[in-house]
Each structure stands twice: as C-alpha cells, then as structure tokens.
C-alpha cells in the first residue's frame, strides 16, 4: 500500500486501524492511587506551612539579631532605652516645666521666640535651670531636697510661690509639698512628708521647729528611710530658714524612735557648706539636675578640680569637663575670677550653660556672690553676658509645680 | 471501592485512557492523567447536569487535563531545564513507541509518528472522530465547539497528516533506493 499520494479516505482508514492501547493496571490499584493522590494534593500544604513558619520566625529573629551587642542586655536595660527614646520626645515637655524668667514663665514659646530675636549667639534651647535673684522677685523661694531613686543623694529642687506674702515660709512649705512631681522629674516619691512641722512659737528667739510624726510613721522602718528623713529635714530647714534646732514629737509626745539613732528628742541643724556641684541625669531626661556633692571641700579650687571627674558610685556626672575647662581661679572680695584654658573651644550650648551654672552654684556654696570669666572667647552663654560679673543663683534647679 | 468509580471505570476507562495516550503519546503520563481525570470527575460529579452524555463530558474533562498537562510541561521549570539540558534538544521525541504500535504495519507507525505534528486541537479531533468513533456532533459537544469548527479542524488535521505521510514515504523511498544502490 506504499505510495506517494494519500487520499483523505485512506488516512481515515489508517487512523481507524490504530491499535487500542490498554491500561493494564488493575482498577483497584487505580482507585487506591486516587485516594493516595488526594492525600498527595494536601501533602504540599505541610512544607508550605513549614516555610511560612520559618519566614515568620525569620522576621521575629532578625530585628533582635540586628541589635547585635545589645542582645545580651537584660530586660530592664531594654526598657530603659525605650523609655529614654520615649522621653526624648517628651523632653520638650520636661523642659517646659523648667521655669524661665518669672515674667515669661507663663509661656515658654514666648521665651523661645524672644531668645531667637535677641541674638544669633544664643541657642534657642539653652535654658538655665537655677533661680536668680531678679526672677524670684516678690515670691517666696522654697527648696525641697528630694532623694534620687537609689536614695543615695539628695537633690535640691526649688519652686517659687507668689502672692502669699502674709504666710510664713513653713506654711507655704507644708502646703506645697503635696504638689511636688518627684516621679515626673525622675526622682523618688518622698513628699509629702508624713509628719507635721510647726514653728515653735513659744520659743523666744524663734529658732527651733517641732516635727510631729504619727505613731505609725514609716520613717523608723529602715536605715535608709530614717537617714533620708534626718538629712532631708536638715537640708530643707537649713536652706529655707535660719532655724537651728528640730524638736521631735511622736503623736504629741516628745521624742522620736529611730532604729539607728535610738530615741531622739531634738537635733541641731548642721549647715553644710563648700560643696562641689555635679550633674545628675534622671533616667527620663537628658536635662541634668545640678546637685551638690556629699563631701565638702576645703577650698573652691579642690571643689572645681573634683567637678572635672564623674562620681559614678553616686550616679553623678562631671559638670566641668571639656565644655568649660578651667585653668585657674582666684578670689577677690566676694567675686570669683576664673581663667579658662587658652585652647578651650567654648560653645554656646545647653551643656556649657549647665556647666556654667554648676560653677555659679559652687561659688555660692563657698559664700561668694559673683563670678567673672576673665578670658572668655564667647560673649554669651545662653542668657548670661560673660563680659560682666554674674551673680550667683538664689536657688538651684527651679521647677514649676502647676 | 466507590460505586461511582466502578461504574465509570467499567464504561469509559479504556476510552479515556486511549484518548489521553494518543494526546500525550506516553503511557506513564497517560496513566497519571487518567487519575487526574477521575479526581476532577469526583470533584464535580454533583455538577454534572446530564445535558451532554457522560462520555462526551468525560472526554471534555480529559481534554482539559491534557491541555493542563501540556501547559505544565512548558512551565518555567522545564524551560529553565531545557536551557541547561542540551541532550533533550537533540532528540525531539524521547518517548518510546509502545509495543502495541510497533507490532503494526509500517503505515500505522507512520501515522502515529505524524500525529506528533498536529496541534493539540487537531489531535483531539482526530482521536475523537476516528479512534473513538464519535460523530461530528458528539465531538463538538466534547470539545465545546461548534460543529463547523470540528469539521474545519478535522480537515486541516487530515491535510497535515497527508503531508507528513508523504514526507515519510519519500524518506523511506530514499533509504530503500540507497539500499538498492549499495546492493
């Protein structure tokens, strides 16, 4: 049947002759394979799920690994860092609680715009932290000493109460201690004191104060608490008044029971002086409290020398580092004359301003009234005019309580 | 064993298998695909409305399965492998010709080889019309086409086959002539 021309019919016939191809498998096998295949269809689901889980795990782990060295830090550290992050956002808020000029205190915005107008030299966010004579005006200045969260040091915080001229400082002190926002400031919650303080009016020269604690007062419960109480009372009273003695009462009965001191009827107020001032940074802020050292120094030179290094065991940071490198100081009358190192590169920024305030506060603690930098390359640090003598502050760390 | 499966197997298994075999020209693939047809049938058996006969319905499913198979064959994997595997390029048809065909006469073998040159549609029409003995109307139903489309496709496929058969014949002539000369 071989030929070169094929008709449709022939092709069709050939196609019809095509052999039947049989599936030799047993129908049972086919059916079994069917159910097997059904299962097989699902079997890709499992690796799929595994892959999805792996991808998920990957995304969970990668951000942690990215941190690398931070990985071993404990939870608290991590929390702290996130908190710092949060707080740096909230810093403006914290800064705004720092009162500026008395006149401008109502509006920080106005202060900012005002400084911007004044001079380009002034950095807009340089804020002085202490309270100065001209700002205190007619108001009553109250300084509260608040323990840090570790209860190692006491940090002075000052407020100004205005329009209460007829009330004594102690009345105002008692009234306002409930309004302190210690925890907002990054300090430990210590006020209001769970006791009553009264001026001993009966005493002729008015030089003692009675402190009446309730019977179940918390101050005898641990040495930290009672030391804090004695120190706080001592410092609160010494920095706000000229009173010389504290008389203790327990529920009206003379004497107080303290674990370490035994029974005490009265203590003398010790007026400590000649401290160096350091920076204390609360966890929540990069704005330092300028706070005095525990130790007293023989002269201002050794104090200023000490201020060049940190005191890590107390959590205090150097307040005179590279920002304000002091070469020499001399005293004439009530004025401190400071020479800066020749190669110093002074910057008009917040840190330098804080250093300068620490210098002013230290000078004040040594009984001086003015400070003058002889060879400053700057004309201003923040609001301070360096071309003239500057008065020492009235009180450190001004805060508002409204 | 499932009664539905049993029934379908008895009635149509060999026809469907035959159709799939001639479509993909490989026994193993046909065996896999016939399973796939059953799976699809079970999935959509409840949707079968009886508009067409069961047989044409099964063929239409089988045809879709075969088309999907060809699509998968031309998937990215295969295309990628093709690039690296030069041996497959050299051998066009690597599938072995099954025994049932090899025992047939020369012309049948030729026709089988020529079927390769038809398109999928053309092959489907040829198989349904001549191997399965379906009428034009049944074929149209199975493929979801109009009858005239079946007719033209059938005509074209015959033309392709004729042409290829002639080429085979010429080649054969040439070889036998050569053999003759050598003798």
Coordinates of C-alpha atoms in Angstrom, one line a residue:
Chain A
X1 CA 0.0 0.0 0.0
X2 CA 3.0 2.2 -0.3
X3 CA 2.5 5.2 -2.4
X4 CA 3.3 8.9 -2.5
X5 CA -0.2 10.2 -2.8
X6 CA -2.7 9.7 0.1
X7 CA -6.4 10.4 -0.1
X8 CA -8.4 11.5 2.9
X9 CA -10.2 8.3 2.9
X10 CA -7.0 6.3 3.2
X11 CA -5.8 8.3 6.0
X12 CA -9.1 8.0 7.8
X13 CA -9.0 4.2 7.4
X14 CA -5.5 4.1 8.7
X15 CA -6.5 6.2 11.7
X16 CA -9.4 3.8 12.4
X17 CA -6.9 0.9 12.3
X18 CA -4.9 2.5 15.0
X19 CA -4.5 -0.1 17.8
X20 CA -6.4 0.2 21.1
X21 CA -4.0 1.0 23.8
X22 CA -4.9 -0.7 27.1
X23 CA -4.4 0.4 30.6
X24 CA -3.1 -2.8 32.1
X25 CA -3.4 -1.6 35.7
X26 CA -5.9 -3.2 38.0
X27 CA -8.8 -0.9 38.7
X28 CA -8.2 -1.5 42.4
X29 CA -4.7 0.0 42.1
X30 CA -6.1 2.9 40.2
X31 CA -8.6 3.6 42.9
X32 CA -6.0 3.3 45.6
X33 CA -3.7 5.7 43.7
X34 CA -6.7 8.0 43.5
X35 CA -7.1 8.3 47.3
X36 CA -3.3 8.4 47.5
X37 CA -3.2 11.3 45.1
X38 CA -5.9 13.1 47.0
X39 CA -3.7 12.9 50.1
X40 CA -0.7 13.9 48.0
X41 CA -2.5 17.1 47.0
X42 CA -2.6 18.0 50.6
X43 CA 1.0 17.0 51.3
X44 CA 2.4 20.1 49.7
X45 CA 0.5 22.0 52.4
X46 CA 2.8 20.8 55.1
X47 CA 6.0 22.0 53.7
X48 CA 4.2 25.2 52.7
X49 CA 3.2 25.7 56.3
X50 CA 6.7 24.9 57.5
X51 CA 8.1 27.5 55.1
X52 CA 5.6 30.1 56.3
X53 CA 6.5 29.4 59.9
X54 CA 10.2 29.7 59.0
X55 CA 9.6 33.0 57.3
X56 CA 7.7 34.2 60.4
X57 CA 10.5 33.1 62.7
X58 CA 13.0 34.8 60.5
X59 CA 11.2 38.1 60.8
X60 CA 10.9 37.7 64.5
X61 CA 14.6 36.9 65.0
X62 CA 16.2 39.3 62.5
X63 CA 15.3 42.6 64.4
X64 CA 16.8 41.1 67.5
X65 CA 19.9 40.0 65.8
X66 CA 20.3 43.4 64.2
X67 CA 20.8 44.9 67.6
X68 CA 23.8 42.5 68.0
X69 CA 25.6 43.6 71.1
X70 CA 22.5 44.8 72.8
X71 CA 21.1 41.3 72.6
X72 CA 22.6 40.2 76.0
X73 CA 21.3 43.2 77.8
X74 CA 18.7 42.4 80.4
X75 CA 15.1 43.4 80.1
X76 CA 15.5 46.4 82.4
X77 CA 18.2 47.9 80.2
X78 CA 16.0 47.5 77.2
X79 CA 13.1 49.0 78.9
X80 CA 15.2 51.9 79.9
X81 CA 16.4 52.5 76.4
X82 CA 12.9 52.5 75.0
X83 CA 11.9 54.8 77.8
X84 CA 14.7 57.1 77.0
X85 CA 13.5 57.2 73.5
X86 CA 10.0 58.0 74.5
X87 CA 11.2 60.6 76.9
X88 CA 13.5 62.3 74.4
X89 CA 10.3 63.1 72.6
X90 CA 8.7 64.3 75.8
X91 CA 11.8 66.3 76.6
X92 CA 10.2 69.5 75.3
X93 CA 7.5 68.9 77.9
X94 CA 10.0 68.4 80.6
X95 CA 12.0 71.5 79.5
X96 CA 8.8 73.5 79.6
X97 CA 8.3 72.6 83.2
X98 CA 11.5 74.4 83.9
X99 CA 10.5 77.9 84.7
X100 CA 12.4 80.6 82.9
X101 CA 12.0 84.2 83.6
X102 CA 9.3 85.0 86.1
X103 CA 7.8 87.3 83.5
X104 CA 8.0 84.7 80.8
X105 CA 7.2 81.7 82.9
X106 CA 3.6 81.5 81.6
X107 CA 4.7 80.9 78.1
X108 CA 7.8 79.0 77.1
X109 CA 7.0 79.7 73.4
X110 CA 7.3 83.4 74.1
X111 CA 10.7 82.8 75.7
X112 CA 11.9 80.8 72.8
X113 CA 10.8 83.4 70.3
X114 CA 12.3 86.1 72.5
X115 CA 15.7 84.5 72.6
X116 CA 15.7 83.9 68.9
X117 CA 15.1 87.6 68.4
X118 CA 17.7 88.6 70.9
X119 CA 20.8 87.3 69.2
X120 CA 22.0 84.6 66.9
X121 CA 24.7 83.8 69.5
X122 CA 22.1 82.4 71.8
X123 CA 21.0 78.9 71.2
X124 CA 17.2 78.7 71.4
X125 CA 17.1 75.7 73.6
X126 CA 19.7 76.7 76.1
X127 CA 17.8 77.0 79.3
X128 CA 19.2 78.0 82.6
X129 CA 18.0 75.8 85.4
X130 CA 18.7 77.7 88.6
X131 CA 16.7 80.5 90.1
X132 CA 18.2 84.0 90.1
X133 CA 17.5 87.0 92.3
X134 CA 15.8 89.1 89.6
X135 CA 13.5 86.2 88.8
X136 CA 12.4 85.4 92.3
X137 CA 11.0 88.9 92.7
X138 CA 8.4 89.2 95.4
X139 CA 7.8 85.4 95.6
X140 CA 8.9 83.1 98.3
X141 CA 11.6 80.6 97.2
X142 CA 11.2 77.2 98.6
X143 CA 13.9 74.5 98.2
X144 CA 13.0 70.9 98.7
X145 CA 15.6 68.2 98.9
X146 CA 14.4 65.1 97.2
X147 CA 16.2 61.7 97.2
X148 CA 17.2 60.2 93.9
X149 CA 15.6 56.8 93.1
X150 CA 18.5 55.0 94.7
X151 CA 18.2 57.1 97.8
X152 CA 22.0 57.9 97.6
X153 CA 21.9 61.6 97.2
X154 CA 19.6 64.4 97.8
X155 CA 18.8 66.8 95.0
X156 CA 17.6 70.3 95.7
X157 CA 14.6 71.4 93.7
X158 CA 13.3 74.9 94.1
X159 CA 9.9 76.4 93.5
X160 CA 8.7 80.0 93.7
X161 CA 5.4 80.7 95.4
X162 CA 4.0 84.1 94.6
X163 CA 1.3 86.2 96.1
X164 CA 1.4 84.6 99.5
X165 CA 3.4 87.3 101.3
X166 CA 1.4 87.1 104.5
X167 CA 2.2 83.4 105.1
X168 CA 5.3 82.1 106.7
X169 CA 7.8 80.0 104.7
X170 CA 6.9 76.9 106.7
X171 CA 3.2 77.2 105.9
X172 CA 3.9 77.5 102.3
X173 CA 6.5 74.7 102.5
X174 CA 3.8 72.4 104.0
X175 CA 1.2 73.5 101.6
X176 CA 3.2 72.9 98.5
X177 CA 5.0 69.7 99.3
X178 CA 2.0 67.7 98.2
X179 CA 2.2 69.3 94.7
X180 CA 5.8 68.2 94.0
X181 CA 6.1 65.9 91.0
X182 CA 9.1 64.0 92.1
X183 CA 8.4 61.0 89.9
X184 CA 7.8 63.2 86.8
X185 CA 11.2 64.7 87.5
X186 CA 12.9 61.3 87.7
X187 CA 13.3 61.3 91.4
X188 CA 11.9 59.2 94.2
X189 CA 8.5 59.9 95.7
X190 CA 9.3 61.3 99.1
X191 CA 6.9 64.2 99.6
X192 CA 4.5 65.0 101.2
X193 CA 6.3 64.1 104.5
X194 CA 4.1 62.1 106.7
X195 CA 4.5 64.4 109.6
X196 CA 3.5 67.8 110.9
X197 CA 6.0 70.7 111.1
X198 CA 5.3 73.7 113.2
X199 CA 7.3 76.7 114.2
X200 CA 7.8 76.6 117.9
X201 CA 6.2 80.0 118.5
X202 CA 6.7 79.7 122.3
X203 CA 10.4 79.8 121.9
X204 CA 11.6 83.3 122.3
X205 CA 14.1 83.7 119.5
X206 CA 12.0 81.5 117.2
X207 CA 15.0 79.4 116.3
X208 CA 13.5 75.9 116.5
X209 CA 10.9 73.9 114.7
X210 CA 8.8 71.0 116.0
X211 CA 8.3 67.9 113.9
X212 CA 5.4 65.8 115.0
X213 CA 5.3 62.3 113.5
X214 CA 2.3 60.0 113.8
X215 CA 2.7 56.8 115.9
X216 CA 2.8 54.6 112.8
X217 CA 5.2 56.8 110.9
X218 CA 7.2 55.0 108.2
X219 CA 10.5 56.6 109.0
X220 CA 11.7 54.2 111.6
X221 CA 11.4 51.2 109.4
X222 CA 14.8 51.2 107.8
X223 CA 18.1 52.9 108.0
X224 CA 17.7 54.3 104.5
X225 CA 14.3 55.9 105.4
X226 CA 15.4 57.4 108.6
X227 CA 18.7 58.7 107.3
X228 CA 16.8 60.2 104.4
X229 CA 14.4 61.8 106.8
X230 CA 17.0 63.4 109.0
X231 CA 19.0 64.6 106.0
X232 CA 16.0 65.9 104.2
X233 CA 14.8 67.8 107.3
X234 CA 18.2 69.1 107.9
X235 CA 18.7 70.4 104.4
X236 CA 15.1 71.5 103.9
X237 CA 15.2 73.6 107.0
X238 CA 18.7 74.9 106.6
X239 CA 18.2 76.0 103.0
X240 CA 14.9 77.7 103.7
X241 CA 15.4 79.3 107.1
X242 CA 17.8 80.2 109.8
X243 CA 16.4 77.8 112.3
X244 CA 19.0 76.0 114.4
X245 CA 17.1 73.1 116.0
X246 CA 14.5 70.4 115.3
X247 CA 12.4 69.1 118.2
X248 CA 10.8 65.8 117.6
X249 CA 7.3 64.7 118.8
X250 CA 5.6 61.4 118.3
X251 CA 1.9 61.9 118.3
X252 CA 2.3 64.9 120.6
X253 CA 4.7 63.2 123.0
X254 CA 8.4 64.4 122.9
X255 CA 10.9 62.2 121.2
X256 CA 11.1 60.0 118.1
X257 CA 12.1 56.4 117.9
X258 CA 14.6 55.8 115.2
X259 CA 16.4 52.5 114.7
X260 CA 19.9 53.8 114.1
X261 CA 19.8 56.8 116.3
X262 CA 17.7 55.4 119.2
X263 CA 15.3 57.8 120.8
X264 CA 15.8 61.4 119.8
X265 CA 14.3 64.5 121.3
X266 CA 16.0 67.1 119.2
X267 CA 18.7 67.6 116.7
X268 CA 20.9 70.5 115.8
X269 CA 20.6 71.8 112.3
X270 CA 24.0 71.4 110.6
X271 CA 24.7 74.0 108.0
X272 CA 26.8 72.3 105.4
X273 CA 28.8 74.4 103.0
X274 CA 31.5 74.2 100.5
X275 CA 30.1 71.5 98.2
X276 CA 31.0 70.9 94.6
X277 CA 28.1 70.7 92.2
X278 CA 27.7 67.9 89.8
X279 CA 25.2 66.8 87.1
X280 CA 22.6 64.3 88.0
X281 CA 20.7 62.9 85.0
X282 CA 17.4 61.3 85.9
X283 CA 16.6 58.2 83.8
X284 CA 13.9 60.0 82.0
X285 CA 15.7 63.1 80.9
X286 CA 18.9 64.5 79.3
X287 CA 18.4 67.7 81.2
X288 CA 20.5 67.4 84.4
X289 CA 19.8 68.4 87.9
X290 CA 22.7 70.4 89.2
X291 CA 23.2 68.8 92.6
X292 CA 25.8 69.2 95.4
X293 CA 28.3 66.5 96.3
X294 CA 28.1 64.7 99.6
X295 CA 31.6 65.8 100.5
X296 CA 32.6 69.2 101.5
X297 CA 35.9 70.7 100.1
X298 CA 38.4 72.8 101.9
X299 CA 38.6 75.4 99.2
X300 CA 36.9 76.2 95.9
X301 CA 40.0 75.1 93.9
X302 CA 39.8 71.5 95.1
X303 CA 36.0 71.5 94.6
X304 CA 36.3 72.7 91.0
X305 CA 39.1 70.1 90.5
X306 CA 36.7 67.4 91.7
X307 CA 34.0 68.6 89.4
X308 CA 36.1 67.6 86.4
X309 CA 35.6 63.9 87.0
X310 CA 32.5 61.8 87.5
X311 CA 31.4 60.3 90.8
X312 CA 29.9 57.1 89.4
X313 CA 29.2 55.4 92.7
X314 CA 26.7 58.2 93.4
X315 CA 25.5 58.5 89.8
X316 CA 26.9 62.0 89.5
X317 CA 28.5 63.2 86.2
X318 CA 31.3 65.7 85.9
X319 CA 30.0 69.2 85.5
X320 CA 33.2 70.8 84.3
X321 CA 34.7 68.7 81.6
X322 CA 35.8 69.7 78.2
X323 CA 32.9 72.1 77.9
X324 CA 34.2 74.6 80.4
X325 CA 37.9 73.8 81.1
X326 CA 39.0 75.9 84.0
X327 CA 42.7 76.8 84.1
X328 CA 42.9 78.8 87.3
X329 CA 40.6 80.7 89.8
X330 CA 41.2 83.5 92.2
X331 CA 39.0 85.2 94.7
X332 CA 38.8 89.0 95.3
X333 CA 36.3 90.1 97.8
X334 CA 33.1 88.2 97.1
X335 CA 33.9 87.6 93.4
X336 CA 35.4 84.5 91.9
X337 CA 37.6 85.2 88.9
X338 CA 38.0 82.3 86.5
X339 CA 40.5 81.8 83.7
X340 CA 39.7 79.3 81.0
X341 CA 42.4 77.2 79.3
X342 CA 43.8 79.0 76.3
X343 CA 43.0 76.3 73.8
X344 CA 39.5 75.9 75.1
X345 CA 36.8 75.9 72.4
X346 CA 33.8 77.3 74.2
X347 CA 30.4 76.6 72.7
X348 CA 27.3 78.4 73.4
X349 CA 25.1 75.4 74.1
X350 CA 23.0 73.8 76.7
X351 CA 25.7 71.7 78.2
X352 CA 28.1 74.6 78.6
X353 CA 25.3 76.7 80.1
X354 CA 24.7 73.9 82.7
X355 CA 28.4 73.7 83.4
X356 CA 28.5 77.5 84.0
X357 CA 25.5 77.2 86.3
X358 CA 27.3 74.5 88.3
X359 CA 30.2 76.9 88.6
X360 CA 27.9 79.6 89.9
X361 CA 26.3 77.3 92.4
X362 CA 29.6 76.0 93.7
X363 CA 30.8 79.6 94.1
X364 CA 27.6 80.4 96.0
X365 CA 28.2 77.4 98.3
X366 CA 31.6 78.8 99.1
X367 CA 30.0 82.0 100.1
X368 CA 30.8 84.0 97.0
X369 CA 28.4 86.3 95.3
X370 CA 29.7 86.9 91.8
X371 CA 31.6 85.1 89.1
X372 CA 33.6 86.6 86.3
X373 CA 35.3 84.7 83.5
X374 CA 38.4 86.7 82.5
X375 CA 39.3 85.3 79.2
X376 CA 36.2 84.0 77.6
X377 CA 36.1 83.7 73.8
X378 CA 32.3 83.9 74.0
X379 CA 30.3 87.0 74.9
X380 CA 27.3 85.0 75.9
X381 CA 26.5 81.6 77.3
X382 CA 22.7 81.2 77.0
X383 CA 21.2 84.2 78.7
X384 CA 24.4 85.1 80.6
X385 CA 26.5 88.0 79.5
X386 CA 30.1 87.0 80.0
X387 CA 31.5 90.4 79.6
X388 CA 30.5 91.3 83.1
X389 CA 30.3 89.7 86.5
X390 CA 27.3 87.4 87.0
X391 CA 25.5 87.0 90.3
X392 CA 25.3 83.5 91.8
X393 CA 21.8 82.0 91.7
X394 CA 19.3 82.3 94.5
X395 CA 18.5 78.6 94.5
X396 CA 19.3 75.6 92.3
X397 CA 17.0 73.5 89.9
X398 CA 13.9 75.7 89.5
X399 CA 10.8 73.7 88.7
X400 CA 7.2 74.7 88.4
X401 CA 4.5 72.7 90.2
X402 CA 1.4 73.9 88.5
Chain B
X1 CA -14.4 0.6 46.1
X2 CA -16.5 3.5 45.2
X3 CA -19.6 2.6 43.2
X4 CA -19.3 5.7 41.0
X5 CA -15.7 4.9 40.3
X6 CA -16.6 1.3 39.5
X7 CA -19.3 2.4 37.0
X8 CA -17.1 5.0 35.3
X9 CA -14.3 2.5 35.1
X10 CA -16.4 -0.2 33.5
X11 CA -17.9 2.1 31.0
X12 CA -15.3 4.6 30.0
X13 CA -11.9 3.9 31.4
X14 CA -10.3 2.4 28.3
X15 CA -11.7 5.1 26.0
X16 CA -10.5 7.9 28.2
X17 CA -7.1 6.2 28.6
X18 CA -6.8 5.7 24.9
X19 CA -7.7 9.3 24.2
X20 CA -5.1 10.5 26.8
X21 CA -2.5 8.2 25.5
X22 CA -2.8 9.5 21.9
X23 CA -2.9 13.0 23.2
X24 CA 0.3 12.9 25.2
X25 CA 1.9 9.9 23.4
X26 CA 3.3 8.4 26.6
X27 CA 1.9 5.5 28.6
X28 CA 3.1 6.7 32.0
X29 CA 1.9 10.2 31.5
X30 CA -1.5 8.9 30.3
X31 CA -1.7 6.7 33.4
X32 CA -1.1 9.7 35.7
X33 CA -3.5 11.9 33.7
X34 CA -6.3 9.3 33.8
X35 CA -6.1 9.5 37.6
X36 CA -6.3 13.3 37.4
X37 CA -9.5 12.9 35.3
X38 CA -11.1 10.7 38.0
X39 CA -10.2 13.2 40.6
X40 CA -11.8 16.0 38.7
X41 CA -14.8 13.9 37.9
X42 CA -15.3 13.2 41.6
X43 CA -14.9 16.8 42.5
X44 CA -17.6 17.9 40.0
X45 CA -19.7 14.8 39.7
X46 CA -22.6 16.5 41.5
X47 CA -22.4 19.4 39.0
X48 CA -22.9 17.0 36.0
X49 CA -26.3 18.0 34.6
X50 CA -26.8 15.4 32.0
X51 CA -27.0 18.0 29.3
X52 CA -24.5 16.0 27.3
X53 CA -23.8 12.3 27.5
X54 CA -21.5 11.1 30.2
X55 CA -19.0 10.0 27.6
X56 CA -18.6 13.4 26.0
X57 CA -18.5 15.0 29.4
X58 CA -15.6 12.7 30.4
X59 CA -13.8 13.5 27.2
X60 CA -14.1 17.2 27.7
X61 CA -12.6 16.7 31.2
X62 CA -9.8 14.5 29.7
X63 CA -9.1 17.1 27.1
X64 CA -8.7 19.9 29.8
X65 CA -6.5 17.6 31.8
X66 CA -4.3 17.0 28.7
X67 CA -4.1 20.8 28.0
X68 CA -3.2 21.5 31.6
X69 CA -0.5 18.8 31.3
X70 CA 1.0 20.4 28.2
X71 CA 0.9 23.8 29.9
X72 CA 2.7 22.4 32.9
X73 CA 5.2 20.7 30.6
X74 CA 6.0 24.2 29.2
X75 CA 6.3 25.6 32.7
X76 CA 9.2 27.7 33.9
X77 CA 11.0 24.7 35.3
X78 CA 11.0 22.9 32.1
X79 CA 12.0 25.9 30.1
X80 CA 14.9 26.5 32.6
X81 CA 16.0 22.9 32.4
X82 CA 15.8 22.9 28.7
X83 CA 18.4 25.7 28.6
X84 CA 20.9 23.5 30.5
X85 CA 20.0 20.1 29.2
X86 CA 21.2 20.1 25.6
X87 CA 20.6 16.4 25.2
X88 CA 16.8 16.8 25.0
X89 CA 17.2 19.3 22.2
X90 CA 18.9 16.8 20.1
X91 CA 16.3 14.1 20.5
X92 CA 12.9 15.5 19.5
X93 CA 10.7 12.7 20.6
X94 CA 12.2 10.9 23.6
X95 CA 9.1 8.9 24.3
X96 CA 9.3 5.3 23.3
X97 CA 6.7 4.0 20.8
X98 CA 4.6 1.5 22.7
X99 CA 4.6 -2.2 21.8
X100 CA 1.0 -2.1 20.5
X101 CA 2.1 0.2 17.8
X102 CA 5.4 -1.3 16.9
X103 CA 3.8 -4.6 16.0
X104 CA 1.6 -2.9 13.5
X105 CA 2.3 -2.4 9.8
X106 CA 4.5 0.4 8.6
X107 CA 1.7 2.8 7.7
X108 CA 0.2 2.7 11.2
X109 CA 3.6 3.5 12.7
X110 CA 3.9 6.4 10.3
X111 CA 0.5 7.7 11.2
X112 CA 1.4 7.5 14.8
X113 CA 4.6 9.5 14.2
X114 CA 2.8 12.0 12.1
X115 CA 0.2 12.7 14.8
X116 CA 3.0 14.4 16.6
X117 CA 3.0 17.2 14.1
X118 CA -0.7 18.0 14.7
X119 CA -1.7 20.7 17.1
X120 CA -3.4 19.7 20.3
X121 CA -6.8 20.6 19.0
X122 CA -6.2 18.8 15.8
X123 CA -5.0 15.7 17.6
X124 CA -8.1 15.8 19.9
X125 CA -10.4 15.9 16.9
X126 CA -8.6 13.1 15.1
X127 CA -8.7 10.9 18.1
X128 CA -12.4 11.6 18.9
X129 CA -13.6 11.3 15.4
X130 CA -11.6 8.2 14.1
X131 CA -10.3 6.4 17.1
X132 CA -13.3 6.8 19.4
X133 CA -15.8 6.8 16.5
X134 CA -17.7 9.8 17.8
X135 CA -20.0 11.8 15.4
X136 CA -19.3 15.3 14.5
X137 CA -22.0 16.5 16.9
X138 CA -20.6 14.4 19.8
X139 CA -17.1 15.7 19.1
X140 CA -18.3 19.3 19.1
X141 CA -20.0 18.7 22.4
X142 CA -16.9 17.1 24.0
X143 CA -14.7 20.0 22.8
X144 CA -17.3 22.7 23.4
X145 CA -17.0 23.8 19.9
X146 CA -19.4 24.4 17.0
X147 CA -19.8 21.6 14.5
X148 CA -18.3 23.6 11.7
X149 CA -15.2 24.2 13.8
X150 CA -14.9 20.5 14.3
X151 CA -15.2 20.0 10.5
X152 CA -12.5 22.5 9.6
X153 CA -10.2 21.3 12.3
X154 CA -10.7 17.8 11.1
X155 CA -10.0 18.8 7.5
X156 CA -6.8 20.6 8.5
X157 CA -5.5 17.8 10.6
X158 CA -6.0 15.3 7.7
X159 CA -4.1 17.7 5.5
X160 CA -1.2 17.8 8.0
X161 CA -1.2 14.1 8.3
X162 CA -1.2 13.6 4.5
X163 CA 1.7 16.0 4.1
X164 CA 3.7 14.3 6.8
X165 CA 2.9 10.8 5.5
X166 CA 4.2 11.9 2.1
X167 CA 7.4 13.1 3.6
X168 CA 7.8 9.8 5.5
X169 CA 7.2 8.0 2.2
X170 CA 9.8 10.0 0.4
X171 CA 12.3 9.3 3.2
X172 CA 11.5 5.6 3.1
X173 CA 11.9 5.6 -0.7
X174 CA 15.2 7.4 -0.4
X175 CA 16.5 4.8 2.1
X176 CA 15.3 1.8 0.1
X177 CA 16.8 3.3 -3.0
X178 CA 20.1 3.8 -1.2
X179 CA 20.0 0.3 0.0
X180 CA 19.2 -0.8 -3.6
X181 CA 22.2 1.1 -4.9
X182 CA 24.5 -0.3 -2.4
X183 CA 23.5 -3.8 -3.3

